[in-house]
Tab-separated table of C-alpha atoms in Angstrom:
chain	number	residue	atom	x	y	z
B	8	UNK	CA	113.048	53.642	226.055
B	9	UNK	CA	116.169	51.750	224.964
B	10	UNK	CA	115.339	52.411	221.309
B	11	UNK	CA	116.238	56.073	221.841
B	12	UNK	CA	119.862	55.087	222.482
B	13	UNK	CA	120.164	54.272	218.773
B	14	UNK	CA	119.460	57.888	217.790
B	15	UNK	CA	122.653	59.650	216.755
B	16	UNK	CA	123.877	61.963	219.509
B	17	UNK	CA	121.314	60.840	222.105
B	18	UNK	CA	123.828	59.100	224.385
B	19	UNK	CA	126.092	62.166	224.273
B	20	UNK	CA	123.071	64.366	225.031
B	21	UNK	CA	122.161	62.301	228.094
B	22	UNK	CA	125.807	62.478	229.207
B	23	UNK	CA	125.781	66.271	228.902
B	24	UNK	CA	122.604	66.524	231.010
B	25	UNK	CA	124.265	64.330	233.644
B	26	UNK	CA	127.514	66.295	233.801
B	27	UNK	CA	125.870	69.715	233.848
B	28	UNK	CA	123.762	68.746	236.874
B	29	UNK	CA	126.775	67.030	238.494
B	30	UNK	CA	128.875	70.203	238.279
B	31	UNK	CA	126.131	72.507	239.561
B	32	UNK	CA	125.222	70.184	242.407
B	33	UNK	CA	128.861	69.456	243.288
B	34	UNK	CA	129.793	73.074	243.919
B	35	UNK	CA	126.496	73.697	245.745
B	36	UNK	CA	127.139	70.709	248.053
B	37	UNK	CA	130.642	71.960	248.838
B	38	UNK	CA	129.380	75.435	249.729
B	39	UNK	CA	126.386	74.081	251.656
B	40	UNK	CA	128.462	71.614	253.652
B	41	UNK	CA	130.950	74.375	254.456
B	42	UNK	CA	128.060	76.472	255.772
B	43	UNK	CA	126.807	73.495	257.763
B	44	UNK	CA	130.210	73.041	259.422
B	45	UNK	CA	130.800	76.742	260.109
B	46	UNK	CA	127.376	78.072	261.107
B	47	UNK	CA	124.263	76.838	262.895
B	48	UNK	CA	120.675	77.763	263.646
B	49	UNK	CA	118.999	80.610	261.808
B	50	UNK	CA	122.303	81.832	260.340
B	51	UNK	CA	122.809	78.469	258.660
B	52	UNK	CA	119.278	78.423	257.216
B	53	UNK	CA	119.536	82.002	255.921
B	54	UNK	CA	122.911	81.417	254.233
B	55	UNK	CA	121.670	78.138	252.724
B	56	UNK	CA	118.625	79.973	251.382
B	57	UNK	CA	120.899	82.640	249.865
B	58	UNK	CA	122.937	79.946	248.098
B	59	UNK	CA	119.746	78.550	246.601
B	60	UNK	CA	118.595	82.060	245.672
B	61	UNK	CA	121.840	82.643	243.758
B	62	UNK	CA	121.022	79.536	241.741
B	63	UNK	CA	117.474	80.711	240.990
B	64	UNK	CA	118.004	84.393	240.193
B	65	UNK	CA	119.666	83.986	236.758
B	66	UNK	CA	116.701	81.931	235.530
B	67	UNK	CA	114.490	84.897	236.429
B	68	UNK	CA	116.698	87.762	235.234
B	69	UNK	CA	117.827	86.083	231.989
B	70	UNK	CA	114.440	84.711	230.979
B	71	UNK	CA	114.205	86.693	227.729
B	72	UNK	CA	117.886	86.427	226.621
B	73	UNK	CA	117.909	82.677	227.286
B	74	UNK	CA	114.804	82.165	225.166
B	75	UNK	CA	116.227	84.351	222.396
B	76	UNK	CA	119.534	82.433	222.254
B	77	UNK	CA	117.720	79.104	222.045
B	78	UNK	CA	115.454	80.310	219.206
B	79	UNK	CA	118.070	82.374	217.329
B	80	UNK	CA	120.967	79.899	217.260
B	81	UNK	CA	121.068	76.144	216.858
B	82	UNK	CA	120.553	74.501	220.234
B	83	UNK	CA	123.720	72.355	220.035
B	84	UNK	CA	125.737	75.538	219.414
B	85	UNK	CA	124.267	77.157	222.536
B	86	UNK	CA	125.135	74.060	224.558
B	87	UNK	CA	128.702	73.986	223.195
B	88	UNK	CA	129.435	77.572	224.173
B	89	UNK	CA	127.804	77.085	227.580
B	90	UNK	CA	130.005	74.046	228.184
B	91	UNK	CA	133.166	76.010	227.274
B	92	UNK	CA	132.191	78.789	229.666
B	93	UNK	CA	131.699	76.163	232.388
B	94	UNK	CA	135.387	75.191	232.095
B	95	UNK	CA	136.460	78.762	232.856
B	96	UNK	CA	134.035	79.021	235.776
B	97	UNK	CA	135.161	75.734	237.362
B	98	UNK	CA	138.810	76.822	237.085
B	99	UNK	CA	137.968	80.032	238.956
B	100	UNK	CA	136.054	78.011	241.553
B	101	UNK	CA	139.054	75.742	242.074
B	102	UNK	CA	141.316	78.771	242.524
B	103	UNK	CA	138.939	80.182	245.147
B	104	UNK	CA	139.055	76.886	247.038
B	105	UNK	CA	142.855	76.801	247.157
B	106	UNK	CA	143.068	80.460	248.180
B	107	UNK	CA	140.398	80.071	250.851
B	108	UNK	CA	138.266	82.794	249.249
B	109	UNK	CA	134.959	81.724	250.751
B	110	UNK	CA	133.085	84.837	249.580
B	111	UNK	CA	134.349	84.302	246.023
B	112	UNK	CA	133.406	80.609	246.066
B	113	UNK	CA	130.000	81.603	247.433
B	114	UNK	CA	129.546	84.154	244.621
B	115	UNK	CA	130.680	81.681	241.939
B	116	UNK	CA	127.448	79.792	242.620
B	117	UNK	CA	125.763	82.670	240.786
B	118	UNK	CA	128.060	82.376	237.763
B	119	UNK	CA	127.460	78.636	237.456
B	120	UNK	CA	123.749	79.373	237.556
B	121	UNK	CA	124.121	82.036	234.844
B	122	UNK	CA	125.688	79.433	232.596
B	123	UNK	CA	122.928	76.923	233.372
B	124	UNK	CA	120.130	79.443	232.797
B	125	UNK	CA	121.343	80.087	229.244
B	126	UNK	CA	121.861	76.377	228.614
B	127	UNK	CA	118.544	75.062	229.980
B	128	UNK	CA	116.065	76.180	227.253
B	129	UNK	CA	118.388	74.839	224.573
B	130	UNK	CA	118.665	71.506	226.405
B	131	UNK	CA	114.942	70.934	226.839
B	132	UNK	CA	114.117	72.314	223.400
B	133	UNK	CA	116.631	69.933	221.834
B	134	UNK	CA	114.765	66.895	223.207
B	135	UNK	CA	111.930	67.447	220.739
B	136	UNK	CA	114.348	68.070	217.863
B	137	UNK	CA	116.308	64.908	218.640
B	138	UNK	CA	113.606	62.328	219.446
B	139	UNK	CA	110.481	63.813	217.829
B	140	UNK	CA	107.012	64.416	219.238
B	141	UNK	CA	106.037	60.745	219.672
B	142	UNK	CA	108.894	60.001	222.086
B	143	UNK	CA	108.751	63.229	224.097
B	144	UNK	CA	107.782	61.483	227.346
B	145	UNK	CA	110.478	58.833	226.961
B	146	UNK	CA	113.077	61.467	226.027
B	147	UNK	CA	112.177	63.535	229.076
B	148	UNK	CA	112.339	60.414	231.247
B	149	UNK	CA	115.918	59.790	230.079
B	150	UNK	CA	116.986	63.380	230.771
B	151	UNK	CA	115.219	63.421	234.137
B	152	UNK	CA	116.861	60.110	235.039
B	153	UNK	CA	120.303	61.381	234.029
B	154	UNK	CA	119.797	64.568	236.025
B	155	UNK	CA	118.687	62.696	239.118
B	156	UNK	CA	121.529	60.177	238.895
B	157	UNK	CA	123.865	63.176	238.627
B	158	UNK	CA	122.314	64.777	241.697
B	159	UNK	CA	122.558	61.499	243.611
B	160	UNK	CA	126.152	60.969	242.466
B	161	UNK	CA	127.059	64.546	243.315
B	162	UNK	CA	125.609	64.292	246.806
B	163	UNK	CA	127.354	60.992	247.529
B	164	UNK	CA	130.702	61.784	245.872
B	165	UNK	CA	131.147	65.346	247.081
B	166	UNK	CA	129.742	64.803	250.584
B	167	UNK	CA	131.855	61.676	251.116
B	168	UNK	CA	135.036	63.279	249.789
B	169	UNK	CA	134.248	66.442	251.744
B	170	UNK	CA	134.026	64.509	255.022
B	171	UNK	CA	137.076	62.403	254.132
B	172	UNK	CA	139.293	65.414	253.425
B	173	UNK	CA	138.157	67.024	256.687
B	174	UNK	CA	138.703	63.898	258.795
B	175	UNK	CA	140.887	64.622	261.770
B	176	UNK	CA	140.134	68.338	261.663
B	177	UNK	CA	137.962	69.816	264.396
B	178	UNK	CA	135.588	71.778	262.161
B	179	UNK	CA	132.798	72.883	264.502
B	180	UNK	CA	132.731	76.645	264.226
B	181	UNK	CA	135.789	76.619	261.980
B	182	UNK	CA	136.549	79.472	259.606
B	183	UNK	CA	134.955	78.523	256.235
B	184	UNK	CA	138.104	79.717	254.446
B	185	UNK	CA	140.138	77.019	256.208
B	186	UNK	CA	137.593	74.344	255.325
B	187	UNK	CA	137.746	75.323	251.647
B	188	UNK	CA	141.519	74.983	251.614
B	189	UNK	CA	141.257	71.486	253.073
B	190	UNK	CA	138.792	70.323	250.427
B	191	UNK	CA	140.341	72.307	247.535
B	192	UNK	CA	141.292	69.182	245.470
B	193	UNK	CA	137.569	68.659	244.870
B	194	UNK	CA	137.742	71.613	242.493
B	195	UNK	CA	139.664	69.496	239.995
B	196	UNK	CA	136.757	67.028	239.894
B	197	UNK	CA	134.555	69.918	238.734
B	198	UNK	CA	137.124	70.997	236.119
B	199	UNK	CA	137.499	67.459	234.724
B	200	UNK	CA	133.722	67.113	234.474
B	201	UNK	CA	133.441	70.461	232.658
B	202	UNK	CA	136.076	69.415	230.108
B	203	UNK	CA	134.280	66.107	229.464
B	204	UNK	CA	130.986	67.977	229.053
B	205	UNK	CA	132.533	70.286	226.448
B	206	UNK	CA	133.883	67.277	224.564
B	207	UNK	CA	130.474	65.581	224.498
B	208	UNK	CA	128.757	68.683	223.100
B	209	UNK	CA	130.898	68.283	219.969
B	210	UNK	CA	129.068	65.021	219.275
B	211	UNK	CA	125.599	66.560	219.117
B	212	UNK	CA	124.073	66.596	215.615
B	213	UNK	CA	123.252	70.052	214.265
B	214	UNK	CA	119.859	69.415	212.727
B	215	UNK	CA	118.715	73.026	212.428
B	216	UNK	CA	120.501	76.084	211.159
B	217	UNK	CA	120.581	79.420	212.939
B	218	UNK	CA	117.605	81.724	212.337
B	219	UNK	CA	119.191	85.005	211.287
B	220	UNK	CA	115.820	86.776	211.043
B	221	UNK	CA	115.351	86.567	214.830
B	222	UNK	CA	116.675	89.631	216.642
B	223	UNK	CA	116.800	90.733	220.257
B	224	UNK	CA	115.112	94.000	221.235
B	225	UNK	CA	117.290	95.392	224.038
B	226	UNK	CA	115.024	98.402	224.572
B	227	UNK	CA	111.990	96.179	225.026
B	228	UNK	CA	114.054	93.990	227.375
B	229	UNK	CA	115.044	96.948	229.560
B	230	UNK	CA	111.462	98.219	229.643
B	231	UNK	CA	110.124	94.739	230.548
B	232	UNK	CA	108.014	94.751	227.366
B	233	UNK	CA	109.856	91.681	226.095
B	234	UNK	CA	109.076	89.923	229.347
B	235	UNK	CA	105.364	90.637	228.919
B	236	UNK	CA	105.400	89.489	225.280
B	237	UNK	CA	107.128	86.232	226.122
B	238	UNK	CA	104.863	85.504	229.079
B	239	UNK	CA	101.802	85.969	226.830
B	240	UNK	CA	102.977	82.949	224.820
B	241	UNK	CA	102.558	80.897	227.978
B	242	UNK	CA	99.530	82.483	229.620
B	243	UNK	CA	97.393	82.259	226.462
B	244	UNK	CA	97.911	78.484	226.260
B	245	UNK	CA	95.942	76.705	228.998
B	246	UNK	CA	97.749	73.345	228.785
B	247	UNK	CA	101.133	75.087	228.982
B	248	UNK	CA	100.348	77.404	231.901
B	249	UNK	CA	98.550	74.668	233.870
B	250	UNK	CA	101.487	72.309	233.372
B	251	UNK	CA	103.967	74.995	234.440
B	252	UNK	CA	101.961	75.787	237.580
B	253	UNK	CA	102.041	72.107	238.521
B	254	UNK	CA	105.795	71.974	237.985
B	255	UNK	CA	106.267	75.190	239.967
B	256	UNK	CA	104.394	73.808	242.963
B	257	UNK	CA	106.466	70.626	243.052
B	258	UNK	CA	109.847	72.330	242.732
B	259	UNK	CA	108.923	75.037	245.250
B	260	UNK	CA	108.026	72.355	247.780
B	261	UNK	CA	111.302	70.557	247.003
B	262	UNK	CA	113.353	73.749	247.329
B	263	UNK	CA	111.958	74.629	250.758
B	264	UNK	CA	112.129	71.043	251.944
B	265	UNK	CA	115.806	70.647	251.041
B	266	UNK	CA	116.694	74.027	252.568
B	267	UNK	CA	114.979	73.259	255.887
B	268	UNK	CA	115.614	69.537	256.356
B	269	UNK	CA	119.353	69.714	257.315
B	270	UNK	CA	118.515	72.003	260.244
B	271	UNK	CA	115.494	69.815	261.126
B	272	UNK	CA	117.743	66.734	261.111
B	273	UNK	CA	120.346	68.450	263.274
B	274	UNK	CA	117.880	69.757	265.878
B	275	UNK	CA	115.102	67.142	265.904
B	276	UNK	CA	116.886	63.974	264.784
B	277	UNK	CA	120.197	64.823	266.509
B	278	UNK	CA	122.310	64.175	263.396
B	279	UNK	CA	125.269	66.381	262.391
B	280	UNK	CA	127.095	64.293	259.766
B	281	UNK	CA	126.592	66.030	256.412
B	282	UNK	CA	127.182	62.834	254.432
B	283	UNK	CA	124.431	60.962	256.289
B	284	UNK	CA	121.970	63.871	256.049
B	285	UNK	CA	122.682	64.475	252.357
B	286	UNK	CA	122.483	60.723	251.782
B	287	UNK	CA	118.975	60.604	253.240
B	288	UNK	CA	117.879	63.481	251.006
B	289	UNK	CA	119.565	61.758	248.058
B	290	UNK	CA	116.902	59.059	248.240
B	291	UNK	CA	114.611	61.612	246.590
B	292	UNK	CA	117.002	61.531	243.632
B	293	UNK	CA	116.904	57.734	243.500
B	294	UNK	CA	113.127	57.944	243.688
B	295	UNK	CA	112.943	60.356	240.757
B	296	UNK	CA	115.252	58.098	238.768
B	297	UNK	CA	113.065	55.028	239.489
B	298	UNK	CA	109.951	57.039	238.759
B	299	UNK	CA	111.431	58.205	235.455
B	300	UNK	CA	112.029	54.608	234.397
B	301	UNK	CA	108.448	53.792	235.332
B	302	UNK	CA	107.134	56.765	233.331
B	303	UNK	CA	109.128	55.611	230.306
B	304	UNK	CA	107.611	52.121	230.503
B	305	UNK	CA	104.070	53.438	230.982
B	306	UNK	CA	104.321	56.043	228.206
B	307	UNK	CA	105.216	54.190	224.984
B	308	UNK	CA	105.008	56.742	222.144
B	309	UNK	CA	102.595	58.953	224.102
B	310	UNK	CA	102.272	61.273	227.089
B	311	UNK	CA	100.545	59.318	229.865
B	312	UNK	CA	98.564	62.076	231.546
B	313	UNK	CA	96.994	59.669	234.053
B	314	UNK	CA	100.298	59.521	235.953
B	315	UNK	CA	100.062	63.211	236.935
B	316	UNK	CA	97.367	62.985	239.672
B	317	UNK	CA	98.862	59.726	240.982
B	318	UNK	CA	102.214	61.451	241.395
B	319	UNK	CA	100.641	64.535	242.989
B	320	UNK	CA	98.905	62.415	245.636
B	321	UNK	CA	102.142	60.557	246.385
B	322	UNK	CA	104.054	63.815	246.796
B	323	UNK	CA	101.382	65.156	249.153
B	324	UNK	CA	101.461	62.021	251.316
B	325	UNK	CA	105.262	62.116	251.522
B	326	UNK	CA	105.483	65.797	252.391
B	327	UNK	CA	102.732	65.530	255.027
B	328	UNK	CA	104.586	62.605	256.663
B	329	UNK	CA	108.010	64.322	256.753
B	330	UNK	CA	107.585	66.328	260.026
B	331	UNK	CA	106.564	63.119	261.825
B	332	UNK	CA	109.613	60.976	260.956
B	333	UNK	CA	111.475	59.745	264.024
B	334	UNK	CA	114.774	58.766	262.393
B	335	UNK	CA	116.866	59.393	259.297
B	336	UNK	CA	115.959	55.911	258.058
B	337	UNK	CA	112.278	56.848	257.975
B	338	UNK	CA	113.171	60.214	256.458
B	339	UNK	CA	115.116	58.440	253.688
B	340	UNK	CA	112.105	56.216	252.912
B	341	UNK	CA	109.882	59.283	252.837
B	342	UNK	CA	112.236	61.083	250.441
B	343	UNK	CA	112.169	57.986	248.205
B	344	UNK	CA	108.352	58.157	248.049
B	345	UNK	CA	108.449	61.876	247.261
B	346	UNK	CA	111.012	61.274	244.515
B	347	UNK	CA	109.105	58.462	242.764
B	348	UNK	CA	105.856	60.421	242.971
B	349	UNK	CA	107.565	63.607	241.795
B	350	UNK	CA	108.782	61.870	238.641
B	351	UNK	CA	105.300	60.511	237.875
B	352	UNK	CA	104.014	64.071	238.118
B	353	UNK	CA	106.734	66.235	236.574
B	354	UNK	CA	107.892	64.200	233.568
B	355	UNK	CA	104.476	64.197	231.826
B	356	UNK	CA	104.060	67.881	232.727
B	357	UNK	CA	107.408	68.756	231.125
B	358	UNK	CA	106.483	66.737	228.048
B	359	UNK	CA	103.169	68.600	227.764
B	360	UNK	CA	104.930	71.969	227.834
B	361	UNK	CA	107.210	70.861	224.989
B	362	UNK	CA	104.330	69.300	223.048
B	363	UNK	CA	102.176	72.436	223.047
B	364	UNK	CA	105.007	74.943	222.537
B	365	UNK	CA	105.217	76.239	218.925
B	366	UNK	CA	108.437	74.957	217.341
B	367	UNK	CA	109.680	78.437	216.401
B	368	UNK	CA	108.920	79.771	219.906
B	369	UNK	CA	110.182	76.745	221.829
B	370	UNK	CA	113.092	78.579	223.450
B	371	UNK	CA	110.898	81.404	224.724
B	372	UNK	CA	108.295	79.018	226.124
B	373	UNK	CA	110.881	76.873	227.900
B	374	UNK	CA	112.692	79.932	229.239
B	375	UNK	CA	109.307	81.172	230.471
B	376	UNK	CA	108.797	77.811	232.125
B	377	UNK	CA	112.102	78.337	233.969
B	378	UNK	CA	111.110	81.918	234.816
B	379	UNK	CA	107.809	81.009	236.470
B	380	UNK	CA	109.220	77.991	238.287
B	381	UNK	CA	112.141	79.967	239.663
B	382	UNK	CA	109.946	82.899	240.725
B	383	UNK	CA	107.893	80.378	242.711
B	384	UNK	CA	110.983	78.741	244.219
B	385	UNK	CA	112.508	82.123	245.044
B	386	UNK	CA	109.303	83.082	246.858
B	387	UNK	CA	109.579	79.851	248.814
B	388	UNK	CA	113.126	80.694	249.839
B	389	UNK	CA	112.039	84.151	251.013
B	390	UNK	CA	109.418	82.440	253.168
B	391	UNK	CA	112.137	80.148	254.547
B	392	UNK	CA	114.341	83.112	255.431
B	393	UNK	CA	111.433	84.900	257.138
B	394	UNK	CA	110.716	81.823	259.257
B	395	UNK	CA	114.376	81.621	260.213
B	396	UNK	CA	114.783	85.318	261.047
B	397	UNK	CA	111.676	85.200	263.233
B	398	UNK	CA	113.167	82.070	264.852
B	399	UNK	CA	110.025	80.066	264.266
B	400	UNK	CA	110.351	76.298	264.462
B	401	UNK	CA	111.163	74.894	261.007
B	402	UNK	CA	108.741	72.019	261.700
B	403	UNK	CA	105.850	74.427	261.134
B	404	UNK	CA	107.256	75.229	257.718
B	405	UNK	CA	107.209	71.504	256.918
B	406	UNK	CA	103.548	71.417	257.986
B	407	UNK	CA	102.908	74.301	255.597
B	408	UNK	CA	104.518	72.339	252.771
B	409	UNK	CA	101.984	69.580	253.386
B	410	UNK	CA	99.160	72.053	252.818
B	411	UNK	CA	100.875	73.325	249.654
B	412	UNK	CA	101.224	69.742	248.409
B	413	UNK	CA	97.466	69.249	248.839
B	414	UNK	CA	96.940	72.386	246.721
B	415	UNK	CA	99.139	70.695	244.113
B	416	UNK	CA	96.821	67.680	244.044
B	417	UNK	CA	93.870	69.958	243.298
B	418	UNK	CA	95.820	72.025	240.748
B	419	UNK	CA	96.907	69.015	238.659
B	420	UNK	CA	93.339	67.779	238.153
B	421	UNK	CA	92.509	70.156	235.249
B	422	UNK	CA	95.733	69.117	233.482
B	423	UNK	CA	94.699	65.468	233.751
B	424	UNK	CA	91.043	66.024	232.828
B	425	UNK	CA	91.507	68.242	229.775
B	426	UNK	CA	93.466	67.977	226.516
B	427	UNK	CA	93.260	64.165	226.648
B	428	UNK	CA	93.934	63.875	222.913
B	429	UNK	CA	97.669	64.022	223.622
B	430	UNK	CA	97.422	60.518	225.103
B	431	UNK	CA	96.536	58.986	221.768
């Protein structure tokens, strides 16, 4: 894995992946923690689900444009412009904090997600351009590790600073606008990160020129014909669609789990400190990072497909155990298991999608990957909201995730059994 660090632009690329996730997660944590302090019960779960939905929707609605941009223009150019837009967005977010515009800050989650949805296909498509086919698994392990370290860092940094800035203020039931004004300096952390990200994108090598022959059919986009055409690229390739379904199951389980667990911890485990709760969930990020390192070591110049069912079983065991934890310490250990297992499962699956995607259609395939995954996660959030509105115990939803995880074990078997030539 360390050999990849010698590739020109690879270190900058890993840094960009880290910062992009750090910014997205940082603002989400601030909004989520504000919701946690200001609301409780079903209202808290519903608003948290809406925040997550705002993050998912752009990946669904901009599926075709995102794929077009990644295929039409050089991927480093797409990442550069996305990074510049992020600076403007983080400045507006910081202004909303200082002004106490909670609704605006809430809505800015959507704009950050819009930027990320356009950036994502270019990022994952660039891995293959930068490291080549032989090191796809190792390249994905680096990016997954960087993303998870960013998520972990974001949870720790923003939750700790959030609690520190609010120390001494009685925040139970407090107006969210007042909370935002207290923690407003955190906005400058987001701005500084966005500026650094933009600087790093200038160091990416431009290995491919823009493809001027590729055009975007707006009429077909409006009529959903472009959507159907792009999805056919995925559906007609069994290894791609099976890999995407496996990824979708894992991230849907994760999305529901992270939306429900804070309320579960508050009600069942009697814990109301956001830093401690987010810290327990952050162990999933550490687990994914450790799992990514393990995948890199076990996949030298190949995609180790045998890790997929092992990871799926580990995820299932962790999710099934979650409703039975009796303390945050046990919950943290369980999240660690889910994270390690998730990395063993998802990194080879991501590599398989990139391996089988035609080079000239890479952007469309990866955008389609985002589309299907986010449709699945959005459906999971709708289920979460329904449970909350009906005031059903969230523990039953965690039981349901265990069943879904078992489905994931069964679903990953065909991916492991077939197309074994990739391993060689």
